[in-house]
Coordinates of C-alpha atoms in Angstrom, one line a residue:
Chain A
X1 CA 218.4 182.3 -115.1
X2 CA 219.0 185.5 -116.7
X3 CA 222.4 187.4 -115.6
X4 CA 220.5 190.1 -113.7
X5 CA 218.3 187.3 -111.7
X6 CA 221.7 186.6 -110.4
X7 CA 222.9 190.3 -109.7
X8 CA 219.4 191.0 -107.8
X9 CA 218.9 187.6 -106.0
X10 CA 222.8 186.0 -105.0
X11 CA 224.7 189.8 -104.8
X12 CA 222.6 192.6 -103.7
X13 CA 220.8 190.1 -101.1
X14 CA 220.8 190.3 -97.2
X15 CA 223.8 189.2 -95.0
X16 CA 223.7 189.3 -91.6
X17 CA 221.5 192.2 -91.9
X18 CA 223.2 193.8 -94.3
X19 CA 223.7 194.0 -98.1
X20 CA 226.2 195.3 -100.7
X21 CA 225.5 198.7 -102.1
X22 CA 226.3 197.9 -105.7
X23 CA 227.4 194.7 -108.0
X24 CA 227.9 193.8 -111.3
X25 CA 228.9 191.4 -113.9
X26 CA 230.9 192.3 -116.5
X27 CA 232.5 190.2 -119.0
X28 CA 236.4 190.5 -119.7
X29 CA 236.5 193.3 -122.3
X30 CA 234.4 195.2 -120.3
X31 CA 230.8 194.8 -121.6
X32 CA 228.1 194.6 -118.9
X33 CA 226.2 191.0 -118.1
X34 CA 224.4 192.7 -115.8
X35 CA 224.8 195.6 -112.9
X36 CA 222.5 196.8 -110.2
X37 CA 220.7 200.0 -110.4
X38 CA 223.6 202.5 -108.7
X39 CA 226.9 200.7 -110.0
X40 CA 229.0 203.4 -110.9
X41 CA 229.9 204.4 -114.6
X42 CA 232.9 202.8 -115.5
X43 CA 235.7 203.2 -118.1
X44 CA 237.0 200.6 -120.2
X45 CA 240.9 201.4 -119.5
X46 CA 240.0 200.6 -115.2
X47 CA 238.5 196.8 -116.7
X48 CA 242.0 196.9 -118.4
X49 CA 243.8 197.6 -115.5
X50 CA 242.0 195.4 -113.6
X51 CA 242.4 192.6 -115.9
X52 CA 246.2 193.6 -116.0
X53 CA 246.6 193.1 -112.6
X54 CA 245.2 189.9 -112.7
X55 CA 247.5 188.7 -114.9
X56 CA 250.6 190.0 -113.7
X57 CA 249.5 190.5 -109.7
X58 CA 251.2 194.0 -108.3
X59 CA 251.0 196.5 -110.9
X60 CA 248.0 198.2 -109.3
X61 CA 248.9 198.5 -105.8
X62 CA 251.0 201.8 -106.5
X63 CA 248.3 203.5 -108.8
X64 CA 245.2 202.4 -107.0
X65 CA 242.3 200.6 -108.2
X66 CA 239.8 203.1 -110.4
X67 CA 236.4 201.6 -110.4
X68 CA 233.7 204.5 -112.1
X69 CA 236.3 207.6 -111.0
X70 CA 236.4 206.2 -107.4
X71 CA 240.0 205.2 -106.1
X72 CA 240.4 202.2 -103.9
X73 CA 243.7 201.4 -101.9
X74 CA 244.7 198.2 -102.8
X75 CA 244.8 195.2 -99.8
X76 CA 245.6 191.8 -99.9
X77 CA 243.9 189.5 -102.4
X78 CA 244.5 186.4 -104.0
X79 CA 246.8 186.2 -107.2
X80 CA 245.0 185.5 -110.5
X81 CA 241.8 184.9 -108.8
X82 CA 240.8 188.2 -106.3
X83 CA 241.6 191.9 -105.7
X84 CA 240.4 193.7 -102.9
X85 CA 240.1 197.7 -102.6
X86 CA 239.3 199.7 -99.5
X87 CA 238.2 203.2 -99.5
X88 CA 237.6 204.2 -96.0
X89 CA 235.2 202.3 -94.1
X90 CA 234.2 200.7 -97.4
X91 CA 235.2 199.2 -100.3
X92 CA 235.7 196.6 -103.4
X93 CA 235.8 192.9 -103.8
X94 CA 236.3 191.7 -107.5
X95 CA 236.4 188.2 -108.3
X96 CA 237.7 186.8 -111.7
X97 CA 235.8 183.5 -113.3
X98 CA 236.7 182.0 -116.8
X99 CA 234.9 184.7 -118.9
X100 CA 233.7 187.2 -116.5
X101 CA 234.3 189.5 -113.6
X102 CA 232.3 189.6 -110.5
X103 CA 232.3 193.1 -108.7
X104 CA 231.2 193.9 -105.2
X105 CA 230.8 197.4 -103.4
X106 CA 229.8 197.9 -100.0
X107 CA 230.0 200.4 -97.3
X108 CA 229.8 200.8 -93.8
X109 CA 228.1 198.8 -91.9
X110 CA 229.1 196.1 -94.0
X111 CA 232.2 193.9 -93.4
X112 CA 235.0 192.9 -96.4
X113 CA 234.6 189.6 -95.0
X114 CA 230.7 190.0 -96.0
X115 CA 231.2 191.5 -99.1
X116 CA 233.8 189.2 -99.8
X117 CA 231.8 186.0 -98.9
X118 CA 228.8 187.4 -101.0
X119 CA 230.9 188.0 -103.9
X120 CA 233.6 184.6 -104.2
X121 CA 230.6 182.7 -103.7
X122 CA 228.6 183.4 -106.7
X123 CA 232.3 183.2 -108.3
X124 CA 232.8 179.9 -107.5
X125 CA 229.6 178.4 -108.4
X126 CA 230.1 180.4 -111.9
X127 CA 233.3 179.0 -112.2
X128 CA 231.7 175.5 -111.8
X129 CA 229.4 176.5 -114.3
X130 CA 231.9 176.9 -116.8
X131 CA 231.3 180.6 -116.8
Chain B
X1 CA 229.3 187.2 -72.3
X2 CA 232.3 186.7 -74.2
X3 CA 235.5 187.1 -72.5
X4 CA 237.8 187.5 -75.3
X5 CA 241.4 185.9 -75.0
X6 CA 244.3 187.7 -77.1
X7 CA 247.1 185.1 -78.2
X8 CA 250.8 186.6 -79.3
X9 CA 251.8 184.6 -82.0
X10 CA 255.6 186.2 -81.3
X11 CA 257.5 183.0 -81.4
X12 CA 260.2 184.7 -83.7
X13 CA 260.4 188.1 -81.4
X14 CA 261.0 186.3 -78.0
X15 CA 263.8 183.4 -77.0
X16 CA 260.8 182.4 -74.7
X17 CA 259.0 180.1 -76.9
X18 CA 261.8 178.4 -78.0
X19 CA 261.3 175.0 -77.3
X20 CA 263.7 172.1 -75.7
X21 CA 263.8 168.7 -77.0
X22 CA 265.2 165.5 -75.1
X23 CA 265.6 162.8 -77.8
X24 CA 265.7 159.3 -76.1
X25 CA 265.0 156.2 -78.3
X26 CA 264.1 158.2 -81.0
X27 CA 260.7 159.6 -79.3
X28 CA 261.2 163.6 -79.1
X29 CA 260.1 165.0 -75.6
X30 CA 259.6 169.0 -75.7
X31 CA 260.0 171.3 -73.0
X32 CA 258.1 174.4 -73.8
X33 CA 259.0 178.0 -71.8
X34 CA 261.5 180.0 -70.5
X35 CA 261.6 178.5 -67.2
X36 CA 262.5 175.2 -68.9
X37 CA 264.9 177.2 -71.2
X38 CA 266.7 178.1 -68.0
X39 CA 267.3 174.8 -66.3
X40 CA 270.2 172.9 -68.2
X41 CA 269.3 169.1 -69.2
X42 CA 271.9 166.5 -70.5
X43 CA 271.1 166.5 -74.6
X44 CA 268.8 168.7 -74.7
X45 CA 268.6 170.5 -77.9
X46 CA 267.3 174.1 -78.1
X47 CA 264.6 173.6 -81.0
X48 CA 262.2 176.7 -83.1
X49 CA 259.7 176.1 -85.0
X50 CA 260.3 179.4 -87.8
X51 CA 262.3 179.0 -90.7
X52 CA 262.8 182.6 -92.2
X53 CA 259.7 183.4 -90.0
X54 CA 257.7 180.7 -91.9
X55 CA 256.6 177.8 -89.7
X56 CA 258.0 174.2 -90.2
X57 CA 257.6 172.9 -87.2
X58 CA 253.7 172.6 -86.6
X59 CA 254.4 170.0 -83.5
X60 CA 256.3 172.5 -81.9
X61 CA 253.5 175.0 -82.4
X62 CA 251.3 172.9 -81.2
X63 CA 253.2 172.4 -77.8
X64 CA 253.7 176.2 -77.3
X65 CA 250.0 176.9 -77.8
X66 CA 249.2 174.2 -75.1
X67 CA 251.8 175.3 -72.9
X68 CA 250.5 178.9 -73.1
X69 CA 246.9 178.3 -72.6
X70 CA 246.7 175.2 -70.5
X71 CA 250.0 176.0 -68.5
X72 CA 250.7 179.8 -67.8
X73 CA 246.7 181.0 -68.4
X74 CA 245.4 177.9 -67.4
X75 CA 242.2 179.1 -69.5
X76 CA 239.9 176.2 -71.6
X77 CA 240.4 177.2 -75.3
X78 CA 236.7 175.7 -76.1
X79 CA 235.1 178.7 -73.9
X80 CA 237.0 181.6 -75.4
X81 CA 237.2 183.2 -79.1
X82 CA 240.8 183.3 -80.6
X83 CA 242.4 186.6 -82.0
X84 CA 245.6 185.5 -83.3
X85 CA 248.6 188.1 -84.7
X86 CA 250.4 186.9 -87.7
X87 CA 253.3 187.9 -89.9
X88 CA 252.2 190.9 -92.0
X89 CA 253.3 188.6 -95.1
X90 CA 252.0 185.3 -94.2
X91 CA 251.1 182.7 -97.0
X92 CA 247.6 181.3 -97.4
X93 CA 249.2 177.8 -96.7
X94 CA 250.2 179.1 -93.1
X95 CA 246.8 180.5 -92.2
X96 CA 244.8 177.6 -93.4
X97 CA 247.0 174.9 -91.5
X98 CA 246.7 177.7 -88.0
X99 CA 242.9 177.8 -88.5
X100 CA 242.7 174.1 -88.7
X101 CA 245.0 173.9 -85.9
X102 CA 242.9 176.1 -83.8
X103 CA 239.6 174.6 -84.7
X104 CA 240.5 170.9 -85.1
X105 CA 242.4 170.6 -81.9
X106 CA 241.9 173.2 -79.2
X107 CA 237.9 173.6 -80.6
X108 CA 237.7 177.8 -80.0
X109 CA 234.4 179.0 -80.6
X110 CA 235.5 181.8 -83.0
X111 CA 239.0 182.6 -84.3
X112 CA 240.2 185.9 -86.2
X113 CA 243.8 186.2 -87.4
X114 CA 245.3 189.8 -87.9
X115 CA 248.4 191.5 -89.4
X116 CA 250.8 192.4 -86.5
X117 CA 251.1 195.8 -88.2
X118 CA 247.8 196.5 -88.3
X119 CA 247.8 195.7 -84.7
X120 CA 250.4 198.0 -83.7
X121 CA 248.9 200.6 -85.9
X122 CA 245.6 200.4 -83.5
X123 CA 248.3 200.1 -80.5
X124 CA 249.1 203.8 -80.4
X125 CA 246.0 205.3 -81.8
X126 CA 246.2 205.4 -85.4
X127 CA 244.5 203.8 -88.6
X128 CA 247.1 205.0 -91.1
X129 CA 250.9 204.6 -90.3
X130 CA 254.0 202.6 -91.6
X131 CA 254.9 200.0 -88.7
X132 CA 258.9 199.4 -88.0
X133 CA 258.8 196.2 -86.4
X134 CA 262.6 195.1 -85.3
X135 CA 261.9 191.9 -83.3
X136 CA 264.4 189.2 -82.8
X137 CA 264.6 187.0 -86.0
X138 CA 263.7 189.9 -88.7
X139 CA 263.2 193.5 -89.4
X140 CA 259.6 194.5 -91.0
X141 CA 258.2 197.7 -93.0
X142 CA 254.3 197.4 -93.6
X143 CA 252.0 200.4 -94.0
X144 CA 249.0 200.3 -93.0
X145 CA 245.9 202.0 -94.3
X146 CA 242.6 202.5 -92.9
X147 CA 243.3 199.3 -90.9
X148 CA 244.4 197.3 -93.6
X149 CA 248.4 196.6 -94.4
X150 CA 249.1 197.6 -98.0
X151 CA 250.3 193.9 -99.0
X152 CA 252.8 195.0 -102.2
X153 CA 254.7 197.8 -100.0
X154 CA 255.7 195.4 -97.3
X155 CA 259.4 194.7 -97.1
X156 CA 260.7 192.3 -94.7
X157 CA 264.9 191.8 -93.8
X158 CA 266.6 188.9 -92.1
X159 CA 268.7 191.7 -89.6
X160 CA 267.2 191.3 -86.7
X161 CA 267.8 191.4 -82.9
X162 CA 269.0 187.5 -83.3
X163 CA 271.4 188.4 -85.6
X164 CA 272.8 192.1 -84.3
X165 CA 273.6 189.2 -81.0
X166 CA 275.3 186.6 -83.1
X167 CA 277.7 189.9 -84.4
X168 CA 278.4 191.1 -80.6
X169 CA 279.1 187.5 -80.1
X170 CA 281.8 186.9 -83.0
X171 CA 283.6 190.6 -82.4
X172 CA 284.3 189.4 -79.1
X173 CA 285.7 186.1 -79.6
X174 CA 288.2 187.7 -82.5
X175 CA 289.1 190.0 -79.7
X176 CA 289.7 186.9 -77.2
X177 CA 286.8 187.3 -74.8
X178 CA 285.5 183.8 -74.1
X179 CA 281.6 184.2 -73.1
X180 CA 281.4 181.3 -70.8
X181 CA 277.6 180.2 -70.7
X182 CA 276.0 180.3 -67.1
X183 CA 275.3 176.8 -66.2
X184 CA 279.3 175.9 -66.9
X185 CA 280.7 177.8 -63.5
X186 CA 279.9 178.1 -59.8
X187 CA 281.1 181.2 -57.9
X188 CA 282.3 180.2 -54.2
X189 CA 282.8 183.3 -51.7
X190 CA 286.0 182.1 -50.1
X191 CA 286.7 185.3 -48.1
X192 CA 283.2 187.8 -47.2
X193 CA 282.9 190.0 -50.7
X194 CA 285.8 187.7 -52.5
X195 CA 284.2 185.1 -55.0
X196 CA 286.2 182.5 -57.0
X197 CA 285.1 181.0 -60.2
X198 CA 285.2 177.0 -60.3
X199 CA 284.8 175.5 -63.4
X200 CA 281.7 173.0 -63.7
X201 CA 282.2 170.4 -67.0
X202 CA 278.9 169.1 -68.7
X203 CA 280.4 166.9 -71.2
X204 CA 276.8 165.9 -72.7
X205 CA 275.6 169.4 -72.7
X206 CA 274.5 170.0 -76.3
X207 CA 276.1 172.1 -78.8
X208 CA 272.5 174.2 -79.8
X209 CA 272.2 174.7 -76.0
X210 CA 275.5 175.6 -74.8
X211 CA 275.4 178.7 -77.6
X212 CA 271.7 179.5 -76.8
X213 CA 273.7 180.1 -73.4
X214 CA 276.2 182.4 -74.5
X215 CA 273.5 184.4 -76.8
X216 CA 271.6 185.1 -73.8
X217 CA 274.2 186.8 -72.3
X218 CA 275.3 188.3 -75.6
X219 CA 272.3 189.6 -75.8
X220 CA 272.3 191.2 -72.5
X221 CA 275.5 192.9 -72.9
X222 CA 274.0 194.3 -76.4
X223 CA 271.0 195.2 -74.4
X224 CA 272.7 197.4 -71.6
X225 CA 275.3 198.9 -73.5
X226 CA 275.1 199.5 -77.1
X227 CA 273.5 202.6 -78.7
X228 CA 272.9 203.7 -82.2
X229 CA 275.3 206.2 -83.8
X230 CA 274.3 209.6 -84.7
X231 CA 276.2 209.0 -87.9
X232 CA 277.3 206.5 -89.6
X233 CA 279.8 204.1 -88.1
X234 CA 283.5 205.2 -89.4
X235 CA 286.3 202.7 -88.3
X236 CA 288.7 205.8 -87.9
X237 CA 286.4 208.0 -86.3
X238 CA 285.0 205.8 -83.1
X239 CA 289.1 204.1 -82.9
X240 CA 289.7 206.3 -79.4
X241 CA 286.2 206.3 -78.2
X242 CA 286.3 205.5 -73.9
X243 CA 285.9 202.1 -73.4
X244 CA 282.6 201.1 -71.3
X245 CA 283.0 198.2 -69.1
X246 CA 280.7 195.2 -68.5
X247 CA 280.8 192.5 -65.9
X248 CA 280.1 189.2 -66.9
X249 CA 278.4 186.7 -65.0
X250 CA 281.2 185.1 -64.3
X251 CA 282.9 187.7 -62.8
X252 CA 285.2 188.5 -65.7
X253 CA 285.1 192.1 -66.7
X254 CA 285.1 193.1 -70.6
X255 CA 286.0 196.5 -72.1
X256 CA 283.4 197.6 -75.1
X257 CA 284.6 200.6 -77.2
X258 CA 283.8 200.4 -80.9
X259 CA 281.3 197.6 -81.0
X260 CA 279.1 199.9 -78.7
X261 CA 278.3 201.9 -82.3
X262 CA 279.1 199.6 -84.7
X263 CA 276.4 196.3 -84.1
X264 CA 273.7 199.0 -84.1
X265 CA 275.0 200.1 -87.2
X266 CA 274.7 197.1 -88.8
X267 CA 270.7 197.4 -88.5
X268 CA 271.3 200.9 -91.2
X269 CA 274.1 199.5 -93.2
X270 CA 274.5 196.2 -93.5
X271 CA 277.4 195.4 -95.2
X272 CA 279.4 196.9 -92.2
X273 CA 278.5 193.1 -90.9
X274 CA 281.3 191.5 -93.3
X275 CA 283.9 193.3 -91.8
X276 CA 283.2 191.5 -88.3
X277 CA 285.8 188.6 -88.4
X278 CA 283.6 185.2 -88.4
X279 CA 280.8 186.9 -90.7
X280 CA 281.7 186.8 -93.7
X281 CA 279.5 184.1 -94.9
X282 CA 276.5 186.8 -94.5
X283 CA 277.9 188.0 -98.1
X284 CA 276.4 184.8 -99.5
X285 CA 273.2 184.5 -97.7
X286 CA 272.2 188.0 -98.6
X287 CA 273.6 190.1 -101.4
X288 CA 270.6 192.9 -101.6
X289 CA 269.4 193.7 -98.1
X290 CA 269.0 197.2 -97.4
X291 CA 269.4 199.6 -94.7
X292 CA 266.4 200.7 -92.6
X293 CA 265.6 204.0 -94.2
X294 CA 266.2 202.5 -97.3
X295 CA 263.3 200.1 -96.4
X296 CA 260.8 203.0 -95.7
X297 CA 261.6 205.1 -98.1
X298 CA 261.1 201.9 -100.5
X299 CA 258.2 200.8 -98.6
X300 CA 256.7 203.7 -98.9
X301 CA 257.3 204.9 -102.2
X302 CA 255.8 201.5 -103.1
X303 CA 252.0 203.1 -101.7
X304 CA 249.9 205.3 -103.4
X305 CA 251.1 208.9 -104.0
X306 CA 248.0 210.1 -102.1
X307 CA 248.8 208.8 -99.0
X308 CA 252.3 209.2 -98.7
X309 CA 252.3 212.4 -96.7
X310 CA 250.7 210.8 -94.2
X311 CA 252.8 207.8 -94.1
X312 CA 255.7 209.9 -93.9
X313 CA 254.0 211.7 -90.8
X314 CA 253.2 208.7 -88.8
X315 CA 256.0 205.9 -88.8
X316 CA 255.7 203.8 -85.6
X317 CA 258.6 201.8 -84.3
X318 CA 258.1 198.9 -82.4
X319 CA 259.8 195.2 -81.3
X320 CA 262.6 194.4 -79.1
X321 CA 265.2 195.6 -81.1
X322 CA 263.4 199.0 -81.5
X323 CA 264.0 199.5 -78.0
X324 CA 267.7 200.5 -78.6
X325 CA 268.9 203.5 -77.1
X326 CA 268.8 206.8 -80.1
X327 CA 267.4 204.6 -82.4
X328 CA 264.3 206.5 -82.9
X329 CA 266.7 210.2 -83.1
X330 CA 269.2 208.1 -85.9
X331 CA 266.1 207.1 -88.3
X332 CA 264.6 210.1 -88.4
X333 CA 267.6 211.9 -89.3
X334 CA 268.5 209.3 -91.7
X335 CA 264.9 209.2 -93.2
X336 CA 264.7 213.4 -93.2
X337 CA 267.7 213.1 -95.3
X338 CA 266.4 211.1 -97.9
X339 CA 262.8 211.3 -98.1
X340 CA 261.2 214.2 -100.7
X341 CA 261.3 218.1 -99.7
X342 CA 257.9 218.3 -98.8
X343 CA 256.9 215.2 -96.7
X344 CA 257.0 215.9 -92.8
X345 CA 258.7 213.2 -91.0
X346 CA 257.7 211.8 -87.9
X347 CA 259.2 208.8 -86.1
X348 CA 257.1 207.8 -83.1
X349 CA 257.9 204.8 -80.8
X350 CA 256.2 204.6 -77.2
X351 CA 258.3 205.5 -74.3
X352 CA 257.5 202.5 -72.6
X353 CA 259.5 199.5 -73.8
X354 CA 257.8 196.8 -72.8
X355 CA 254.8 198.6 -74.7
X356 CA 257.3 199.0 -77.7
X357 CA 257.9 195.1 -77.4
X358 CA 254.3 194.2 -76.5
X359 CA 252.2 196.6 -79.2
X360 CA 251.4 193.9 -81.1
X361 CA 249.3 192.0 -78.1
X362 CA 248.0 195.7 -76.9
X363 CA 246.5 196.6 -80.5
X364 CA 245.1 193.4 -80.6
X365 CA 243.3 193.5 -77.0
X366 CA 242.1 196.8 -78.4
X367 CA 240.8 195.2 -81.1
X368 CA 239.2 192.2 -79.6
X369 CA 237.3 194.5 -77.3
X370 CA 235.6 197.1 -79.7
X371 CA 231.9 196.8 -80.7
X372 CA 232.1 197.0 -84.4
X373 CA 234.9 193.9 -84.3
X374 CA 232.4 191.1 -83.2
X375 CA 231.0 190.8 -85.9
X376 CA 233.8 189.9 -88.0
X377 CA 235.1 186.8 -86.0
X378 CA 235.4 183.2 -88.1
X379 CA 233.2 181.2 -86.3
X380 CA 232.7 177.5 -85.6
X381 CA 229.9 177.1 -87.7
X382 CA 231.5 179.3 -90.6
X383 CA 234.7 176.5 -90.5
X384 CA 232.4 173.8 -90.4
X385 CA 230.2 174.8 -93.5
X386 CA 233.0 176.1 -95.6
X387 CA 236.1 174.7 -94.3
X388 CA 239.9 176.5 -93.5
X389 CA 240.3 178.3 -97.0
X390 CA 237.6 180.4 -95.9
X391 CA 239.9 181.6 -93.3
X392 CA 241.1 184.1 -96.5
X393 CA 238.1 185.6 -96.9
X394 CA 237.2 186.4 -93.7
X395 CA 240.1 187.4 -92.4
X396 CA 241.6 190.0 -95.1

């Protein structure tokens, strides 16, 4: 199954009626597996800080997570493995796996809770992949 | 139709969940409430379940959440959903055992657990404030944007309402005032208006009960009678201040001059708790807590430049302890002294204090009953397919 497969079928499908508005997956240096059509232009230095952050958990929360020039506030994720970003009635769910970053972006009407069950899913069964 | 119950997880905040235990032949037999509280039992020991507002007990829980729902609201937990407030910092651990809890053994249809900041936040109006919440066992700063509690900027201290109470309690019994607890005196009227106090001995009153006694009233007298300085407490300065009296229940009357100023002190400088005679073992348990406008400021400097105008315009005050008289006039001055040139401070706090001790249940009534919330409830089904760690996810 090719890496876009996944970021068409598993991501940027339907939930409760609803569906992310962008995704990608992007390995840990910052080159792209696959994205979906929109996902924002990124810079490398926001994978870095990303990838920072999930090594040493609290050194984004006062500067914000940058995701393709957008700013996100920074809520309560899971150390090591998840960060989560709002930005008004939307927001960002990124998901860390052995050799790859899963990134979710939604907007209203969509839940976190959606977006996050959309997005750690297809994490975890990566991660059982060995991926 | 769903008929949406709201639960206050406030067992820290109120003295009313605390729970009594008889212990014969080794079987523990709890008394849950405040009417059970009030009725003294021979070894009976007063009993919470919160450690350093984490949850050890999970029995005790247990027995509180039965008491509430089957007892006092005399609702079926199986027909409504479950919004439940929790600390603003609580650990995965705790959330996962609560949704199991909830599911497993009272069988709610749905279940949704949210910050207690983010609850007051919705209480008085707004999505974006920093929430002061002084209950009874801590003191918390958590802002909250958008709804959601900035989880790095929240700082939590052990001063709480509990602990301003044990102070009161030790500067009075260096001064020689003996608190005698309720249930150890009867008051006979010997002559129409006269009373005379007979003392009543309990000798297998326990120890955790007969100071849960003395707290209460401890706590009353800090209640009615103490008010936070407009500066900060000075030995020399408040040494000829008018004494205020208080009558005790049993029918002693006590003169409060300096301790009026000082306890509330303690809650913006806190080493000014050593120098109470019987606490100075508080230097040990803990060396770096701050003040509270040290807390916001920190708090807030902790959030994202952006948003810390706003933050500074909105902080909310609420909890028991918030209900002390001035307190809301001495932290803004405090906080307009040391926050940056430009920011605008605000301090708001509702007039109403019940509704400054109860915005955590308000916001989350307010909650339960908007439109767009439905849809993010845990459900049943949810918990059955993907078990209580999902609990994280759903409930960020």
């Amino acid at each position: 199954m090719s890496w876009q497969a996944y970021v068409d079928d598993h991501l940027m499908c339907e939930i409760e009626g609803n569906h992310l508005s962008a995704a990608a997956i992007i390995a840990h240096d910052g080159s792209v597996w696959a994205q979906s059509a929109n996902f924002p232009q990124f810079k490398p230095e926001e994978i870095n800080a990303i990838m920072n952050d999930f090594n040493e958990p609290g050194t984004l929360a006062p500067t914000g997570l940058h995701l393709g020039g957008t700013k996100y506030m920074v809520i309560q994720g899971e150390a090591g493995a998840v960060i989560r970003g709002k930005k008004g009635p939307g927001g960002v769910t990124v998901k860390k796996t052995n050799m790859a970053l899963i990134i979710g972006i939604y907007d209203e009407p969509m839940t976190p809770g959606q977006c996050n069950m959309i997005v750690e899913r297809l994490g975890d069964y990566l991660l059982d992949q060995g991926y | 139709m769903d008929a949406d119950d709201d639960k206050e997880n406030n067992d820290s905040e109120t003295n009313n969940n605390n729970v009594d235990s008889n212990k014969p032949k080794g079987k523990r037999r709890l008394y849950v409430g405040s009417q059970a509280l009030g009725f003294r039992r021979d070894h009976m020991e007063v009993v919470s379940p919160l450690k350093d507002g984490v949850v050890v007990d999970w029995d005790i829980v247990d027995s509180i959440w039965d008491h509430a729902l089957k007892d006092c609201l005399l609702v079926d937990p199986k027909e409504h959903p479950m919004l439940l407030a929790e600390p603003s910092s609580n650990t995965q651990q705790q959330r996962e055992r609560t949704a199991e809890l909830m599911f497993e053994k009272y069988k709610v249809p749905a279940l949704f657990l949210a910050k207690n900041a983010v609850l007051t936040s919705f209480a008085s109006g707004r999505a974006t404030s920093v929430v002061v919440d002084s209950g009874g066992g801590s003191t918390t700063v958590a802002p909250v944007h958008d709804g959601y509690v900035l989880q790095k900027a929240v700082s939590s201290s052990p001063i709480g309402g509990e602990f301003l109470t044990d102070c009161l309690m030790k500067s009075l019994e260096s001064k020689g005032i003996v608190i005698k607890p309720r249930y150890s005196f009867k008051r006979k009227e010997i002559q129409p208006g006269v009373f005379q106090t007979v003392d009543v001995d309990f000798p297998h009153t326990t120890e955790s009960y007969r100071l849960y006694s003395q707290r209460v009233i401890a706590s009353d007298i800090k209640e009615c009678v103490c008010r936070a300085p407009d500066t900060p407490y000075d030995e020399s300065a408040y040494s000829n201040i008018p004494m205020t009296p208080y009558e005790l229940p049993d029918g002693q009357t006590i003169e409060i001059g300096a301790d009026r100023f000082k306890i509330p002190d303690i809650l913006f400088n806190p080493p000014l708790a050593q120098t109470i005679p019987g606490m100075d073992n508080f230097a040990e348990i803990s060396p770096s807590v701050r003040g509270l406008p040290q807390m916001v400021i920190e708090s807030i400097n902790r959030c994202d430049v952006d948003i810390r105008k706003e933050l500074f315009g909105s902080i909310l005050l609420a909890g028991g302890t918030a209900s002390m008289q001035q307190l809301k006039e001495r932290l803004e001055k405090d906080l307009l002294e040391e926050s940056p040139q430009a920011a605008r401070v605000k301090v708001l706090a509702s007039g109403n204090a019940t509704e400054r001790r109860f915005s955590v249940w308000i916001g989350g009534s307010i909650l339960a009953s908007l439109g767009s919330f439905q849809q993010m409830w845990f459900s049943k089904s949810e918990y059955e397919e993907h078990g209580a760690s999902y609990i994280q996810r759903k409930c960020p």
